[in-house]
PDB file of C-alpha atoms and ligand atoms in Angstrom:
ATOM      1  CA  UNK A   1     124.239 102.453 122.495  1.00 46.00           C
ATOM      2  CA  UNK A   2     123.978 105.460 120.338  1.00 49.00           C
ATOM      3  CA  UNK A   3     125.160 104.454 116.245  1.00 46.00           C
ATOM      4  CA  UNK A   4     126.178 108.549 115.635  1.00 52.00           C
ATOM      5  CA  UNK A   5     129.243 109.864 116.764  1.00 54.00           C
ATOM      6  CA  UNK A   6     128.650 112.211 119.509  1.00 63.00           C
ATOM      7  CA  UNK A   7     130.582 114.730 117.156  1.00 64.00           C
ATOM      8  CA  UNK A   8     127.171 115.203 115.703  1.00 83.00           C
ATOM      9  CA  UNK A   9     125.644 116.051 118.731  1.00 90.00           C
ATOM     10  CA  UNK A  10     127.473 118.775 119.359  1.00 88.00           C
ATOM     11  CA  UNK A  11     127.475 120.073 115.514  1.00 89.00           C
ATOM     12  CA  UNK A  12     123.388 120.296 116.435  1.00 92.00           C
ATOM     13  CA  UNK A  13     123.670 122.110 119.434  1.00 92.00           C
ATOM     14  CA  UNK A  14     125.655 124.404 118.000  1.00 90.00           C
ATOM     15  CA  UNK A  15     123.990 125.208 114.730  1.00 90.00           C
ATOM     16  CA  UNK A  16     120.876 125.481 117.328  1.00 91.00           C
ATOM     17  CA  UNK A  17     122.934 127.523 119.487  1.00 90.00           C
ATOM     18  CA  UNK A  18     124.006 129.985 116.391  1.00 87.00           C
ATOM     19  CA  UNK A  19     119.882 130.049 115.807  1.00 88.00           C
ATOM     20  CA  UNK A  20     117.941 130.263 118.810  1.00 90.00           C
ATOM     21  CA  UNK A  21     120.793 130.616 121.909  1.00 90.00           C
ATOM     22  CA  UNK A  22     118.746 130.494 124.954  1.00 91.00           C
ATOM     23  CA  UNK A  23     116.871 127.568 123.685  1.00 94.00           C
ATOM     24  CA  UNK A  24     120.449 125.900 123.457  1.00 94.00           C
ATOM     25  CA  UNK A  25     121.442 127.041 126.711  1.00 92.00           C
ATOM     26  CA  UNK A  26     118.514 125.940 128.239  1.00 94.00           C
ATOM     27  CA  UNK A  27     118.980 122.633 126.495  1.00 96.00           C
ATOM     28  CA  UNK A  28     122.730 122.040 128.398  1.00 93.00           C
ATOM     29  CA  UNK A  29     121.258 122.689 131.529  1.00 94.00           C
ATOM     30  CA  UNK A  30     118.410 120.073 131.324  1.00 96.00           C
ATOM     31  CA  UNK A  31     120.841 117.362 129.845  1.00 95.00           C
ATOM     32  CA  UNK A  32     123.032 118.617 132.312  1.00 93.00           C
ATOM     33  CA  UNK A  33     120.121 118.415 135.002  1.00 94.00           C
ATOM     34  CA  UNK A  34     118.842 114.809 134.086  1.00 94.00           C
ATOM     35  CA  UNK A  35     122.768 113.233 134.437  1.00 92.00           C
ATOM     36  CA  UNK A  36     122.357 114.623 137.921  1.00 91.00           C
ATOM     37  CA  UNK A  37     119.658 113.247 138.493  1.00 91.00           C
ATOM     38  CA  UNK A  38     120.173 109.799 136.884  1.00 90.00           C
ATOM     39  CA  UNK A  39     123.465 109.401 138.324  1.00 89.00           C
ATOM     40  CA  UNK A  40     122.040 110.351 142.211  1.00 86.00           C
ATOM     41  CA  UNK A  41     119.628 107.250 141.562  1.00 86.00           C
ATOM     42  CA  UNK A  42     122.931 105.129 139.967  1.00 87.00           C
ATOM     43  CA  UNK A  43     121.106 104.541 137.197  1.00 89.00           C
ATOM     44  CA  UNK A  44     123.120 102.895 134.163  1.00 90.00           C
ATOM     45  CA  UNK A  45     125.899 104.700 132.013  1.00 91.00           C
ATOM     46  CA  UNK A  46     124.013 103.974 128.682  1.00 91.00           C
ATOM     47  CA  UNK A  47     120.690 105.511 130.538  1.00 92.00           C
ATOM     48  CA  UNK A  48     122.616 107.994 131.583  1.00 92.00           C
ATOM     49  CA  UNK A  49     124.176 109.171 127.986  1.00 93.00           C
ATOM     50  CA  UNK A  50     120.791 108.711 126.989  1.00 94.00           C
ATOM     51  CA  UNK A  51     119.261 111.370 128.917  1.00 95.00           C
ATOM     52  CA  UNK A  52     122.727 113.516 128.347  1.00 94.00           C
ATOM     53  CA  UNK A  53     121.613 113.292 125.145  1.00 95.00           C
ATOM     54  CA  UNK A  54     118.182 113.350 124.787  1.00 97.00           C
ATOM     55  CA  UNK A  55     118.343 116.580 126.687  1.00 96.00           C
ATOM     56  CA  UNK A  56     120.714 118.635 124.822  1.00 95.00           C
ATOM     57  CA  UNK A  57     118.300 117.697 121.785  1.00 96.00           C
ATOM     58  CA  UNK A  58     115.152 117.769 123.587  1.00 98.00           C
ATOM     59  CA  UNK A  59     113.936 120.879 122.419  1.00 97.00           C
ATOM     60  CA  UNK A  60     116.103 121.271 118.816  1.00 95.00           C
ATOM     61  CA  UNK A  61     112.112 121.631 117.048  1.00 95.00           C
ATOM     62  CA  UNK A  62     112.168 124.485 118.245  1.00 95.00           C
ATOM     63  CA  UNK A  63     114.432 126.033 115.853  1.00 93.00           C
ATOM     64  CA  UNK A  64     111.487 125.839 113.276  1.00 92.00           C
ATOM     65  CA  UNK A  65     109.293 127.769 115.419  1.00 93.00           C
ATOM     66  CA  UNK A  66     109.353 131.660 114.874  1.00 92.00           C
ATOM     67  CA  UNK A  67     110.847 133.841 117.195  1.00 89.00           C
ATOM     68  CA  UNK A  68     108.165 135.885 117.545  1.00 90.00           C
ATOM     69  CA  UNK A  69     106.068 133.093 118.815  1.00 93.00           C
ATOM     70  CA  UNK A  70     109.098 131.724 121.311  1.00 91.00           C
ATOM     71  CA  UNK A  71     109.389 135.324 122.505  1.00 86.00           C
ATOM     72  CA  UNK A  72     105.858 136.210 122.937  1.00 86.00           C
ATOM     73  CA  UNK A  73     105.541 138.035 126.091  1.00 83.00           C
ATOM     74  CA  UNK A  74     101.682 137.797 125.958  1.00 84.00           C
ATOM     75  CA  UNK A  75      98.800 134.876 125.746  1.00 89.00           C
ATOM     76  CA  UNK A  76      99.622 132.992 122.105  1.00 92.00           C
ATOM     77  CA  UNK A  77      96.630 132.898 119.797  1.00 95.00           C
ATOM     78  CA  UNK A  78      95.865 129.515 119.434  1.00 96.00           C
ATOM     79  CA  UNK A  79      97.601 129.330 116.032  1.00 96.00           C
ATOM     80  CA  UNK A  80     100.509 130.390 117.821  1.00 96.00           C
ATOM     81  CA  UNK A  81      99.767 127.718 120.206  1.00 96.00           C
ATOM     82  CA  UNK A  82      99.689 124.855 117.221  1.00 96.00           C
ATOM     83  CA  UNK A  83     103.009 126.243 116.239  1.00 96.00           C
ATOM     84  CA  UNK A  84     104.497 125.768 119.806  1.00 97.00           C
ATOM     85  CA  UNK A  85     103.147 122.539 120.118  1.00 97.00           C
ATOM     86  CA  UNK A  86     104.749 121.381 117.115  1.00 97.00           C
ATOM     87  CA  UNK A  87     108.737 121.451 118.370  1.00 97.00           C
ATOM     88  CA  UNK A  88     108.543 118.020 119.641  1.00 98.00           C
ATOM     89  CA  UNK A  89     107.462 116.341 116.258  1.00 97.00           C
ATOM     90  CA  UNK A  90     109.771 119.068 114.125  1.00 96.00           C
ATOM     91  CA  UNK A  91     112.673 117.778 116.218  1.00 96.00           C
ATOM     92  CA  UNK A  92     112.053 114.287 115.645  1.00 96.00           C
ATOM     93  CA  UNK A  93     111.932 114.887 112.236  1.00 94.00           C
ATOM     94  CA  UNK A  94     115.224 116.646 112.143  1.00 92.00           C
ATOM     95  CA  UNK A  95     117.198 114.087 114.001  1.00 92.00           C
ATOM     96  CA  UNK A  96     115.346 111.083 113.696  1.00 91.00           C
ATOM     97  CA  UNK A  97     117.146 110.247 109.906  1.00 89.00           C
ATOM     98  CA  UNK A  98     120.468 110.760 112.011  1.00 89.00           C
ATOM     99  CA  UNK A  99     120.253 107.481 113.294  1.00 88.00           C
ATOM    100  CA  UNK A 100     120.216 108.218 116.889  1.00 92.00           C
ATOM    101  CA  UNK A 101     118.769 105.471 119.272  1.00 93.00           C
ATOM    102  CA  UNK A 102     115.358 105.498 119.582  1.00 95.00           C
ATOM    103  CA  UNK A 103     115.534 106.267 123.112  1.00 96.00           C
ATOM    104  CA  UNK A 104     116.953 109.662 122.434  1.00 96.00           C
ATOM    105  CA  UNK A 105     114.024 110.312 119.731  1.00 97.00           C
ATOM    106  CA  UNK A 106     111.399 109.184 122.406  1.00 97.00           C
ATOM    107  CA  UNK A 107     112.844 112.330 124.671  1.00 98.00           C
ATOM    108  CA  UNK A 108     112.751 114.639 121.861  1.00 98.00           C
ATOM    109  CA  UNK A 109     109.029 113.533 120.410  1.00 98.00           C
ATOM    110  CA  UNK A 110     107.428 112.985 124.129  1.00 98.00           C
ATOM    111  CA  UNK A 111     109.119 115.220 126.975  1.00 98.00           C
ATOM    112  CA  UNK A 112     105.736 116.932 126.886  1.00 98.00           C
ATOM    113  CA  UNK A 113     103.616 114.399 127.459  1.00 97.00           C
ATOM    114  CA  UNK A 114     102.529 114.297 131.379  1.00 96.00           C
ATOM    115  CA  UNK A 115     101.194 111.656 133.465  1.00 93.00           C
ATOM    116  CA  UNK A 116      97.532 112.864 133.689  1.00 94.00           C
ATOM    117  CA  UNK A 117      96.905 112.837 129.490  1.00 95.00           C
ATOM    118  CA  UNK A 118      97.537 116.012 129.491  1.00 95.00           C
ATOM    119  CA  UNK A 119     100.472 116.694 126.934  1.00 96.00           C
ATOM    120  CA  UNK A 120     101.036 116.580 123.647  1.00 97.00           C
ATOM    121  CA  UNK A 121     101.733 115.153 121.186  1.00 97.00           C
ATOM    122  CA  UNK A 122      99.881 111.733 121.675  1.00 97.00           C
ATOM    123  CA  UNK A 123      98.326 112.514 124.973  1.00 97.00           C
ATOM    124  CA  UNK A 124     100.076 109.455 126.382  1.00 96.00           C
ATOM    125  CA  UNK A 125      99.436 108.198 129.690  1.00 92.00           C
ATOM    126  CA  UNK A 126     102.025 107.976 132.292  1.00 89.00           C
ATOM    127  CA  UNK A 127     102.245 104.602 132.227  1.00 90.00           C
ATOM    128  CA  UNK A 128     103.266 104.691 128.602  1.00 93.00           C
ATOM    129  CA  UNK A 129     106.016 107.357 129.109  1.00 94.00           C
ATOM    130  CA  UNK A 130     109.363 105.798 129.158  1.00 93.00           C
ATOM    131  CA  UNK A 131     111.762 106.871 131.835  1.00 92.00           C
ATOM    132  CA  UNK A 132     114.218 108.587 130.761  1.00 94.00           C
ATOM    133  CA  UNK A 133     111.665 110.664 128.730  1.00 96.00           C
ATOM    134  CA  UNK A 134     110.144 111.574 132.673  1.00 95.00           C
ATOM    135  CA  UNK A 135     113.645 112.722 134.024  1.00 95.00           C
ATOM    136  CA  UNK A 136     113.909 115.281 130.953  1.00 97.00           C
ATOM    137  CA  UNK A 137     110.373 116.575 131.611  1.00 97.00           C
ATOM    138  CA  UNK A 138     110.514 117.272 134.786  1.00 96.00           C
ATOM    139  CA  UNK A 139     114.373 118.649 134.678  1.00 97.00           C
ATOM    140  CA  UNK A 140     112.770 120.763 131.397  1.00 97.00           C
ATOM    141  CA  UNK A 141     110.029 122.295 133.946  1.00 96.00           C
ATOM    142  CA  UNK A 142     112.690 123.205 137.158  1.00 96.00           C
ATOM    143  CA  UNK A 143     115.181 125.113 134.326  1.00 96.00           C
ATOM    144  CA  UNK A 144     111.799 126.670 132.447  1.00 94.00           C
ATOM    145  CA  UNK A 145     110.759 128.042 136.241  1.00 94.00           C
ATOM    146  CA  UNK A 146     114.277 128.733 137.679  1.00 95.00           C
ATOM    147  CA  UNK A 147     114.914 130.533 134.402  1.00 92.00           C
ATOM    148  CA  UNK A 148     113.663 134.036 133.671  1.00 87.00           C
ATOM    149  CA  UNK A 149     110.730 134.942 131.275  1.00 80.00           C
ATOM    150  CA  UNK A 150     109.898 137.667 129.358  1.00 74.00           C
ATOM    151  CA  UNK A 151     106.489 137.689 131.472  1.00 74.00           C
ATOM    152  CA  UNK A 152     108.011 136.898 135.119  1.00 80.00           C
ATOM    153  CA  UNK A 153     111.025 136.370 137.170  1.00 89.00           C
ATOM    154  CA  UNK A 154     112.674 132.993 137.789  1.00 92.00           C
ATOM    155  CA  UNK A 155     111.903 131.414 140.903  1.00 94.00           C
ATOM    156  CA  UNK A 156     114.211 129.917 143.593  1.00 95.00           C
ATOM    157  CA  UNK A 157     115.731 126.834 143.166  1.00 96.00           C
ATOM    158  CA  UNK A 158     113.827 126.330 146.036  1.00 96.00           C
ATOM    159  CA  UNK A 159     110.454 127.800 145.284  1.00 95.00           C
ATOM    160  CA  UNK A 160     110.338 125.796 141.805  1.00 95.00           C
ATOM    161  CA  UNK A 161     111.040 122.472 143.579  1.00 95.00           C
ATOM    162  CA  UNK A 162     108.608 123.081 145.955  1.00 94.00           C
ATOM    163  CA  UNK A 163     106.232 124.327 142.712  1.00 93.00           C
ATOM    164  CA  UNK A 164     107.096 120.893 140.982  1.00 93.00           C
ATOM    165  CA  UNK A 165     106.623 118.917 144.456  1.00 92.00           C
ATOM    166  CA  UNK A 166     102.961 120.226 144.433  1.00 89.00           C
ATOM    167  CA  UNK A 167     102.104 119.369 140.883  1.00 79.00           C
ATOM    168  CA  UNK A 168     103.832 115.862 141.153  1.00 76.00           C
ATOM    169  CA  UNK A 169     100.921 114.075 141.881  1.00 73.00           C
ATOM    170  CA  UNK A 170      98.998 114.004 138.467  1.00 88.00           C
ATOM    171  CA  UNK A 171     101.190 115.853 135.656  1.00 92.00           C
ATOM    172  CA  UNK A 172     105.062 114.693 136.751  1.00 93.00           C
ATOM    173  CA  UNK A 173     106.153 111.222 137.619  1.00 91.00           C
ATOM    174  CA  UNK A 174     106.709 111.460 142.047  1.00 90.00           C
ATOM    175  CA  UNK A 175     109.651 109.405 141.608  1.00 89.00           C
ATOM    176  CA  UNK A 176     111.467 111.803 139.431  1.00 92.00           C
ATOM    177  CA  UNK A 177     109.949 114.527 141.324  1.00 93.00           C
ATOM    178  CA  UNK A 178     111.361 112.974 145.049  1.00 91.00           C
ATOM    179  CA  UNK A 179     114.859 112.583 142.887  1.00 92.00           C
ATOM    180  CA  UNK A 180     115.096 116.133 142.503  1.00 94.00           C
ATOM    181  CA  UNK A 181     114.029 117.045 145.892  1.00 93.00           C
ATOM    182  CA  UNK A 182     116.945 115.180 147.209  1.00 91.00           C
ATOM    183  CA  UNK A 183     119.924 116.741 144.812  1.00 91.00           C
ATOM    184  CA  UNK A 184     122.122 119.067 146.952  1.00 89.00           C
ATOM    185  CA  UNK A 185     121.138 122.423 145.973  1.00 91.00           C
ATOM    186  CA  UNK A 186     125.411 123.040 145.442  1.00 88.00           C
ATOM    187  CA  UNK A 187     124.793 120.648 142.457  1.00 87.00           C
ATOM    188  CA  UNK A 188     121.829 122.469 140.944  1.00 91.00           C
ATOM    189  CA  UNK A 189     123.235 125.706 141.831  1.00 90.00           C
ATOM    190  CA  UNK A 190     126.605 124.635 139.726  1.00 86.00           C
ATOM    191  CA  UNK A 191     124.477 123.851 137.107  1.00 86.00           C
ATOM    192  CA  UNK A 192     122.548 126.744 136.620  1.00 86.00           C
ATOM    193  CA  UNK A 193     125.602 128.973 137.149  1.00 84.00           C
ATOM    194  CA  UNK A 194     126.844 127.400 134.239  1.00 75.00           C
ATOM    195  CA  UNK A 195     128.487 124.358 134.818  1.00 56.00           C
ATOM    196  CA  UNK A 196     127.072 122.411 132.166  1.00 48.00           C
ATOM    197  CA  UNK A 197     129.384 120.914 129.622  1.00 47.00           C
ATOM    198  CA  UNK A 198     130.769 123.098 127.105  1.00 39.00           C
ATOM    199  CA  UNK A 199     130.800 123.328 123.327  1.00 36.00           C
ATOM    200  CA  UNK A 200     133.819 124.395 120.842  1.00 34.00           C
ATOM    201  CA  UNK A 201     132.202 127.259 119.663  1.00 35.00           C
ATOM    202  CA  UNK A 202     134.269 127.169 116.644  1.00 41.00           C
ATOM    203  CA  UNK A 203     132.392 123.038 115.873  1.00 41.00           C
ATOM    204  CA  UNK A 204     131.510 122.962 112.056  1.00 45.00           C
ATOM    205  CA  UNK A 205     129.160 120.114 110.807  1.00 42.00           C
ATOM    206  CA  UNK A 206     131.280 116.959 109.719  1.00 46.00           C
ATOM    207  CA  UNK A 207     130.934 116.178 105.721  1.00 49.00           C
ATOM    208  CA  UNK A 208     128.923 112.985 107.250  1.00 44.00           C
ATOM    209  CA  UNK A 209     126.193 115.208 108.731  1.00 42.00           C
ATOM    210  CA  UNK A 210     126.068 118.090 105.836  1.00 41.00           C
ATOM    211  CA  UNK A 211     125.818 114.746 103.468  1.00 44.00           C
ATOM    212  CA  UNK A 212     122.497 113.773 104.834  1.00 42.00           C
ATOM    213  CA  UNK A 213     119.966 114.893 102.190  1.00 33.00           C
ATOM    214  CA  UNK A 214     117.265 114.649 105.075  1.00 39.00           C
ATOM    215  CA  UNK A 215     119.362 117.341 107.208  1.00 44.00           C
ATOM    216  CA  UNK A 216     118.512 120.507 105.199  1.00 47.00           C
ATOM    217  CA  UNK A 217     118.391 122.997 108.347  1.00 46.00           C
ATOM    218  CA  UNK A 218     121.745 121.901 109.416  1.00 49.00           C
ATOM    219  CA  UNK A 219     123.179 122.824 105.990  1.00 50.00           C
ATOM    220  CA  UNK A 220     121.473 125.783 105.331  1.00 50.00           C
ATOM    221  CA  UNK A 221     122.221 127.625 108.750  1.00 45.00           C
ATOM    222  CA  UNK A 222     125.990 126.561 108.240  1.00 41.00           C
ATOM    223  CA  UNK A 223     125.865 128.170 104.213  1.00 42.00           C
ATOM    224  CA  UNK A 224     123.419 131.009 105.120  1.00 38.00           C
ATOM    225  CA  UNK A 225     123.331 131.776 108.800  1.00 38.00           C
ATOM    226  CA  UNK A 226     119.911 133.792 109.278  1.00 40.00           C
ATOM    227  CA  UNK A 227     119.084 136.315 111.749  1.00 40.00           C
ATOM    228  CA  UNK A 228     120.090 136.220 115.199  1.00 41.00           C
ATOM    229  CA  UNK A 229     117.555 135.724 117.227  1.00 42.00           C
ATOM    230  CA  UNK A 230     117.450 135.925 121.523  1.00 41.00           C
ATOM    231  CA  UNK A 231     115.432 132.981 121.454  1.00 41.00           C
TER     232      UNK A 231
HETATM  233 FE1  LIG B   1     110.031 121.492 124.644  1.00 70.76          FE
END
């Protein structure tokens, strides 16, 4: 069971929203994605918040990445690269003082690790990749390829599952893979078309939240909003 309110949740979505909006957006559709998902294979409620959770915070590091580098339509040097690689672990470090279950940090700090060693930032095997941590990656990959890029056009629904499908074998876990091979396409159609859960817009951080001296980014976006950025 998660110890924060889910107030706070929401108060970090939307100070990443007011930062980097397409990296919030795409965050609501992969929670919303991964309840799908978990609730097509009845897995339990607490998994299920979990991964609700975990994937509207899944990619929050990334509001300490620069917007050129996010927006990049080009090959990223490979400081660039570093810089990229280094959302997971800034993420972590930005919620993990929150108190949120450790479940919910293992999403944020490992939903790019993949099942052949490949990932970052432990190179874990698949084995050693908890579950709820697989249903985010995979749902992160189908909304990164049904979503357009600066550098392509987003694929079908169908294409990308197909995509995913083929690459299943050694970098995604198959049984995650099959689970999204089965959702009705209505559902992930209503899902990219929006129907994700919604957000007051008008959400301020709670005193609780702005009192956490290890919270800095949340305070200083609500006192000194920066630049907007697409991103
Ligand atoms: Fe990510």
């Amino acid at each position: 069971m998660l110890s924060r309110p889910s107030q706070d949740v929401n108060e970090l979505v939307v100070a990443l929203e007011a930062r980097r909006p397409l990296v919030a957006s795409h965050c609501r559709r992969v929670s919303a994605y991964g309840v799908q998902l978990a609730a097509h294979y009845g897995l339990p409620d607490a998994t299920i918040e979990t991964i609700r959770v975990g994937g509207l915070l899944h990619d929050i590091g990334k509001a300490m990445v620069p917007s050129q580098i996010l927006l990049k339509p080009g090959r990223l040097t490979e400081g660039q690269w570093r810089a990229l690689q280094a959302h997971p672990e800034h993420g972590f470090d930005m919620v993990e003082p929150l108190g949120f279950d450790s479940d919910v940090l293992d999403i944020i700090l490992y939903h790019h690790e993949r099942a052949d060693r490949s990932g970052y930032p432990d190179g874990l095997d698949g084995d050693s990749i908890p579950w709820a941590v697989r249903i985010v990656s995979v749902m992160d990959a189908f909304d990164a390829l049904t979503s357009p890029r600066t550098y392509r056009q987003a694929l079908s629904i169908d294409a990308a599952r197909t995509l995913l499908a083929r690459e299943s074998a050694d970098r995604y876990c198959p049984w995650v893979v099959s689970g999204l091979l089965s959702i009705p396409k209505p559902l992930l159609e209503a899902v990219a078309a929006g129907g994700a859960e919604q957000f007051r817009s008008d959400a301020r951080p709670s005193e609780a939240v702005l009192r956490t001296a290890t919270t800095p980014w949340i305070a200083a976006h609500f006192e000194k909003p920066g630049p907007q950025s697409a991103w």
